[in-house]
mmCIF file of C-alpha atoms in Angstrom:
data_model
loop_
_atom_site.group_PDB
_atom_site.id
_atom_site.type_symbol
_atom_site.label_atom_id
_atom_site.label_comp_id
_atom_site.label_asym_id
_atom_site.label_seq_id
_atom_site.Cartn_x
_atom_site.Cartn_y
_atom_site.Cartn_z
ATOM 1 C CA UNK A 1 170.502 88.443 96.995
ATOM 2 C CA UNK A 2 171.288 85.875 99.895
ATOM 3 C CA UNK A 3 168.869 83.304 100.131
ATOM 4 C CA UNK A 4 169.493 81.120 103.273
ATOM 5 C CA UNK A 5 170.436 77.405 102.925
ATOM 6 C CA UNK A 6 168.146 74.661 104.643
ATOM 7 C CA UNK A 7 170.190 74.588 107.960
ATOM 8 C CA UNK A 8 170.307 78.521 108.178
ATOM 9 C CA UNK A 9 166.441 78.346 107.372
ATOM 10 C CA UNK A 10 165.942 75.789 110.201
ATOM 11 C CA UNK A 11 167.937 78.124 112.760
ATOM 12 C CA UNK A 12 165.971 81.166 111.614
ATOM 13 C CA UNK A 13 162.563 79.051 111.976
ATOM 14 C CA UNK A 14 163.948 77.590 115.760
ATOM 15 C CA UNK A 15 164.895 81.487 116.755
ATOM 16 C CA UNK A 16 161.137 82.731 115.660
ATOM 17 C CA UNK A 17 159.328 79.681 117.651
ATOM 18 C CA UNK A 18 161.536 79.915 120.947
ATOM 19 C CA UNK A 19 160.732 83.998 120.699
ATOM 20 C CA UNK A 20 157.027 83.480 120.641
ATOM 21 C CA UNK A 21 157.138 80.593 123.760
ATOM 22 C CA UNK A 22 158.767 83.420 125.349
ATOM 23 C CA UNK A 23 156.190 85.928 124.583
ATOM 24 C CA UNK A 24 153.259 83.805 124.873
ATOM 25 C CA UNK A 25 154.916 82.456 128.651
ATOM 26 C CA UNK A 26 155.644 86.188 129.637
ATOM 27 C CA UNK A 27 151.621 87.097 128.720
ATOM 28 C CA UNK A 28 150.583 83.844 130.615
ATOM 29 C CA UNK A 29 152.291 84.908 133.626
ATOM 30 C CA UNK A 30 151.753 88.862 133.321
ATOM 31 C CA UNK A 31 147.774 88.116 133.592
ATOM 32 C CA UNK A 32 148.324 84.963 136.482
ATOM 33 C CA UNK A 33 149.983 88.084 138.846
ATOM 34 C CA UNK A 34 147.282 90.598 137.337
ATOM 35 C CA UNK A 35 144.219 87.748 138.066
ATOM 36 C CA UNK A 36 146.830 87.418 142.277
ATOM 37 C CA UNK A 37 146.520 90.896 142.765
ATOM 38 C CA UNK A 38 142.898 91.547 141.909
ATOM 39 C CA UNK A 39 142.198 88.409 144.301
ATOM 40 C CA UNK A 40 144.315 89.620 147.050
ATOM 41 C CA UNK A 41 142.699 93.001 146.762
ATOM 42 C CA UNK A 42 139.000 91.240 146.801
ATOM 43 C CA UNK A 43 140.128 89.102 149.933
ATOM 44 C CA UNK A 44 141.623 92.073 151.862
ATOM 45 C CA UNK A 45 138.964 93.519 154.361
ATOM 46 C CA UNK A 46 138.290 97.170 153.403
ATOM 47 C CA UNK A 47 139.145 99.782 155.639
ATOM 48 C CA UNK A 48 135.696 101.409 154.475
ATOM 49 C CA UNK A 49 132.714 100.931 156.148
ATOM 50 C CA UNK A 50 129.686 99.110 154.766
ATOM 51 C CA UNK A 51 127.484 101.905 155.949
ATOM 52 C CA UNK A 52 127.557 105.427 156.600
ATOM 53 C CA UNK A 53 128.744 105.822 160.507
ATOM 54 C CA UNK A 54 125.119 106.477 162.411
ATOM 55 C CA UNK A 55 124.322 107.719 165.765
ATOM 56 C CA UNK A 56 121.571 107.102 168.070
ATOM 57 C CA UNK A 57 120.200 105.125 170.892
ATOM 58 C CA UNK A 58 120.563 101.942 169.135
ATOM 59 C CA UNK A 59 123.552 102.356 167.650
ATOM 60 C CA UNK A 60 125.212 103.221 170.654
ATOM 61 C CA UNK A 61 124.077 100.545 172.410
ATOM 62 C CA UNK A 62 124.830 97.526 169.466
ATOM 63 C CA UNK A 63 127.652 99.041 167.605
ATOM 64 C CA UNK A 64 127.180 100.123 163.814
ATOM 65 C CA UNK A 65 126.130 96.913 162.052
ATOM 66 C CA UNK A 66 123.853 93.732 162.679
ATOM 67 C CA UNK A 67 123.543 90.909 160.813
ATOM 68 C CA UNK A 68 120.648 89.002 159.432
ATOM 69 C CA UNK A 69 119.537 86.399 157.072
ATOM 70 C CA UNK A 70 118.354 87.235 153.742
ATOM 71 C CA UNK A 71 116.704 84.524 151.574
ATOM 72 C CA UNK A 72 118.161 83.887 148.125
ATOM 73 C CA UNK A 73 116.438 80.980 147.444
ATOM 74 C CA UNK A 74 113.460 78.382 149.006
ATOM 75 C CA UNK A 75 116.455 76.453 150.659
ATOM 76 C CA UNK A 76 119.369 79.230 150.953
ATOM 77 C CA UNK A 77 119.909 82.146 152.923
ATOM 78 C CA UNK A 78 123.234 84.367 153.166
ATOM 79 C CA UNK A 79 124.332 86.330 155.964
ATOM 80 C CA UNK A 80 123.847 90.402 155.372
ATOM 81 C CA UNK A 81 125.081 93.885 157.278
ATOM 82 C CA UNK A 82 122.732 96.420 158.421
ATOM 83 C CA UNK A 83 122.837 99.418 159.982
ATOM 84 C CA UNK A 84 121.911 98.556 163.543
ATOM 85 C CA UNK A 85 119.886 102.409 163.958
ATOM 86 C CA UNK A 86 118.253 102.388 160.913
ATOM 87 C CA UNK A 87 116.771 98.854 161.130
ATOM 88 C CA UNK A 88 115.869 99.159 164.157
ATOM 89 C CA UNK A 89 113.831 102.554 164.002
ATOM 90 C CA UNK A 90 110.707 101.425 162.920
ATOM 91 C CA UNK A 91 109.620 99.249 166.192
ATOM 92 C CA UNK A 92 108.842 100.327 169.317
ATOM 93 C CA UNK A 93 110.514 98.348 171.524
ATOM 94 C CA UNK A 94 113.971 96.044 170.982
ATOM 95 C CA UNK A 95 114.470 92.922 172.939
ATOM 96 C CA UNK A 96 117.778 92.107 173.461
ATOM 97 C CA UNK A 97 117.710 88.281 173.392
ATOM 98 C CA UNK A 98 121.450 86.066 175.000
ATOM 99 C CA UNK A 99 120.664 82.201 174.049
ATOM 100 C CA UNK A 100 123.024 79.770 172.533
ATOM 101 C CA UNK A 101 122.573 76.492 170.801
ATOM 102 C CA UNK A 102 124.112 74.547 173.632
ATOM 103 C CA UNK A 103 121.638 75.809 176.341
ATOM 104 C CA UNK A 104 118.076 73.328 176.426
ATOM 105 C CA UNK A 105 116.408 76.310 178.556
ATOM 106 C CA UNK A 106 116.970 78.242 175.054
ATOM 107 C CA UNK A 107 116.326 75.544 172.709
ATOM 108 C CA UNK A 108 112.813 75.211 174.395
ATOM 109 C CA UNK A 109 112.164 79.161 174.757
ATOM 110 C CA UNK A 110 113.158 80.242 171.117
ATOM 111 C CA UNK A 111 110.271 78.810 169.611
ATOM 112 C CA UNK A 112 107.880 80.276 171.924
ATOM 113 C CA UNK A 113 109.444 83.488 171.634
ATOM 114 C CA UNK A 114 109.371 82.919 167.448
ATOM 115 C CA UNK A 115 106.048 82.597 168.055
ATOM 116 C CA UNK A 116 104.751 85.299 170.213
ATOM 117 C CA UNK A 117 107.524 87.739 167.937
ATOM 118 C CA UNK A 118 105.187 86.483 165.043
ATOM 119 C CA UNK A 119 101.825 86.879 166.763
ATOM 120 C CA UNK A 120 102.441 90.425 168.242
ATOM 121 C CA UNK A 121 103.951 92.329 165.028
ATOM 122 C CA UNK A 122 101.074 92.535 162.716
ATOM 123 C CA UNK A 123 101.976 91.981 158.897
ATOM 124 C CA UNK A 124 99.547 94.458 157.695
ATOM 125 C CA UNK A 125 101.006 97.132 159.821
ATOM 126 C CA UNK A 126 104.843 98.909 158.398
ATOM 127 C CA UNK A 127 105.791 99.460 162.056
ATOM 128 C CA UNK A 128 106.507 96.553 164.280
ATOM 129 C CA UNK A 129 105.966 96.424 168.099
ATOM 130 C CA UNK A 130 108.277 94.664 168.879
ATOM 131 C CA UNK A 131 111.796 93.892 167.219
ATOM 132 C CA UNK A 132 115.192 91.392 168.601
ATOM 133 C CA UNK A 133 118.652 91.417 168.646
ATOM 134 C CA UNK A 134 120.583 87.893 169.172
ATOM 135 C CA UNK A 135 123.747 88.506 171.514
ATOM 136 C CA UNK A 136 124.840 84.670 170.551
ATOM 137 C CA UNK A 137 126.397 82.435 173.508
ATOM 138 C CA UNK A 138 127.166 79.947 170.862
ATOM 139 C CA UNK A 139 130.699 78.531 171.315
ATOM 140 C CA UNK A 140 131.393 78.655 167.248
ATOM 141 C CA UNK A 141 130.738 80.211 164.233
ATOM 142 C CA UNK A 142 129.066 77.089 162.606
ATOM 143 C CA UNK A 143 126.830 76.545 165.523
ATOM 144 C CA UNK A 144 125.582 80.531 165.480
ATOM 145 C CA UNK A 145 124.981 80.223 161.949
ATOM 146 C CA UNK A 146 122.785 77.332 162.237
ATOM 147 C CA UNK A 147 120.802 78.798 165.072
ATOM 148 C CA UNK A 148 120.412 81.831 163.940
ATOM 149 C CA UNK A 149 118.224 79.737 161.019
ATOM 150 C CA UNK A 150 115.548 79.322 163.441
ATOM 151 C CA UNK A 151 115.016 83.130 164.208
ATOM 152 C CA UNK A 152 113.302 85.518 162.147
ATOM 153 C CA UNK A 153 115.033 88.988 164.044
ATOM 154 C CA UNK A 154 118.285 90.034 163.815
ATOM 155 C CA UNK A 155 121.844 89.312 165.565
ATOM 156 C CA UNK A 156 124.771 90.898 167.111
ATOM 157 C CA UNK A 157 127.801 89.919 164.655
ATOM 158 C CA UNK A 158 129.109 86.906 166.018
ATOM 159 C CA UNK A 159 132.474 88.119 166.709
ATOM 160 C CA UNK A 160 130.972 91.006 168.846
ATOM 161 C CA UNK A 161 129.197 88.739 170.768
ATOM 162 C CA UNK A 162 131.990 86.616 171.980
ATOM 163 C CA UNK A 163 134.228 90.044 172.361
ATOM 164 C CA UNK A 164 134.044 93.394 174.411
ATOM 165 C CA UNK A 165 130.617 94.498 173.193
ATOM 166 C CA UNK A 166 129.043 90.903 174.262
ATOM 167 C CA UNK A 167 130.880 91.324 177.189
ATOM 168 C CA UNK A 168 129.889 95.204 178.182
ATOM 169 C CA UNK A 169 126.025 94.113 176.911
ATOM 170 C CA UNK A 170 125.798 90.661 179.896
ATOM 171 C CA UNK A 171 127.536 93.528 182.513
ATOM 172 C CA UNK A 172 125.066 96.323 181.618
ATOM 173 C CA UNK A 173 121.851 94.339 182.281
ATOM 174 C CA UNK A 174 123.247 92.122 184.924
ATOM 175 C CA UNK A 175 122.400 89.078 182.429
ATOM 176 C CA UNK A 176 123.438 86.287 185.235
ATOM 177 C CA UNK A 177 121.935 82.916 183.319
ATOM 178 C CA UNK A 178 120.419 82.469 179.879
ATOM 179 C CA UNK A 179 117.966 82.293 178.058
ATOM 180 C CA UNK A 180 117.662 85.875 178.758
ATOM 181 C CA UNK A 181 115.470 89.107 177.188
ATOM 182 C CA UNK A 182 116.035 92.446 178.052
ATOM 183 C CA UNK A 183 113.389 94.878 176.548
ATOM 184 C CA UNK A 184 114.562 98.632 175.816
ATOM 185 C CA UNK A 185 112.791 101.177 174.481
ATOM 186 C CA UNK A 186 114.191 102.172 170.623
ATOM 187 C CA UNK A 187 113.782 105.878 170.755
ATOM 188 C CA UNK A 188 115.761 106.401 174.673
ATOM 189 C CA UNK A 189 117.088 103.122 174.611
ATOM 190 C CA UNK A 190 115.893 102.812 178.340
ATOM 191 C CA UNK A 191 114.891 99.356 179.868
ATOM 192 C CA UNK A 192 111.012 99.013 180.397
ATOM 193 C CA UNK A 193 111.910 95.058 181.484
ATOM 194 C CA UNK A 194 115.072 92.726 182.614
ATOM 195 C CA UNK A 195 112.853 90.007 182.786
ATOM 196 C CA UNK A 196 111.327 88.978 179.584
ATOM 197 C CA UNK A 197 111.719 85.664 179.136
ATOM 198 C CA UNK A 198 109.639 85.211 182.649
ATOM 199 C CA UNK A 199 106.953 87.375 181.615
ATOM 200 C CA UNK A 200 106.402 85.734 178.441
ATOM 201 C CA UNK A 201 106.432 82.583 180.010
ATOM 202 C CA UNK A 202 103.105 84.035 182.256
ATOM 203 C CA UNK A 203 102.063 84.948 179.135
ATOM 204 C CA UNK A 204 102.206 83.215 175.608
ATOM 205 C CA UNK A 205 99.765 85.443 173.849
ATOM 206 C CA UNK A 206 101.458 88.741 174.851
ATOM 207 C CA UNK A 207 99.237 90.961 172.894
ATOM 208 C CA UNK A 208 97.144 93.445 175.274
#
């Protein structure tokens, strides 16, 4: 029987530890391009909707989706997708609402219209009589974000404001200045008024 000598033995023990760097490297960077690939997959935008395509009134008129802010905790709140026809079913009446950050006229008219949107949609009733859609004038993303904080309604997606469906929105209702509130009926989507933010102004209370 052959029984290797120290330097043989030293050789054999060298071959058997440079084997296993190789393995253990190989693993490493088998599961670094498996751990790329599942990120590059989670960044990718899917070509799948987040909802089921809808059709109606509203969804004609705002596109598929709107955004609003969901709480997750007392001092947090994320950005979610809805579908625009489905949220918007159980009102009555939609105001669509142009205003941006930048504008005083809208800094001074949100609150009152927070405020009247608050008085007139009773929380004991599961229908509301009145609901809003944001079409954001805000020159950024970081400046819609943070005013869409101060509204309780909903909001065009920012990049639809600023694009073609913004765009086709301002041209349809002749919006010439802002702040502006066009009010549509949900079920037609046919405008009762161009004019809100005047009337409201006549008439804080709103209710009756």
């Amino acid at each position: 029987r052959y029984k290797a000598g120290p330097k043989e033995g030293n050789m054999l023990y060298l071959k058997l530890f440079l084997l296993l760097t190789f393995l253990t490297l190989t693993s490493c960077q088998t599961q670094q391009q498996q751990q790329q690939q599942q990120q590059q997959k989670q960044s990718q935008p899917s070509d799948e909707p987040l909802h089921p395509p809808q059709s109606g009134p509203m969804a004609s008129l705002f596109g598929q989706e709107l955004h609003a802010l969901q709480l997750v905790s007392e001092t947090e709140a994320q950005l979610v997708s809805l579908p625009s026809q489905t949220s918007l079913s159980n009102t009555e009446v939609v105001g669509i609402y142009f205003s941006a950050d930048w504008c005083g006229p809208c800094r001074q008219f949100t609150p009152q219209l927070v405020k009247f949107y608050s008085k007139i949609n009773s929380p004991k009733s599961s229908r509301k009589k009145l609901d809003i859609v944001w079409v954001s004038r805000c020159r950024d993303w970081d400046s819609f974000g943070q005013y869409f904080t101060t509204m309780p309604w909903y909001a065009l997606p920012f990049e639809d404001s600023l694009g073609s469906l913004g765009e086709e929105l301002s041209r349809k209702y002749n919006v010439k200045s802002i702040p502006s509130l066009v009010l549509v009926d949900v079920k037609t989507g046919k405008v009762i008024n161009k004019d809100g933010v005047n009337e409201l102004r006549k008439d804080l209370s709103g209710v009756g």
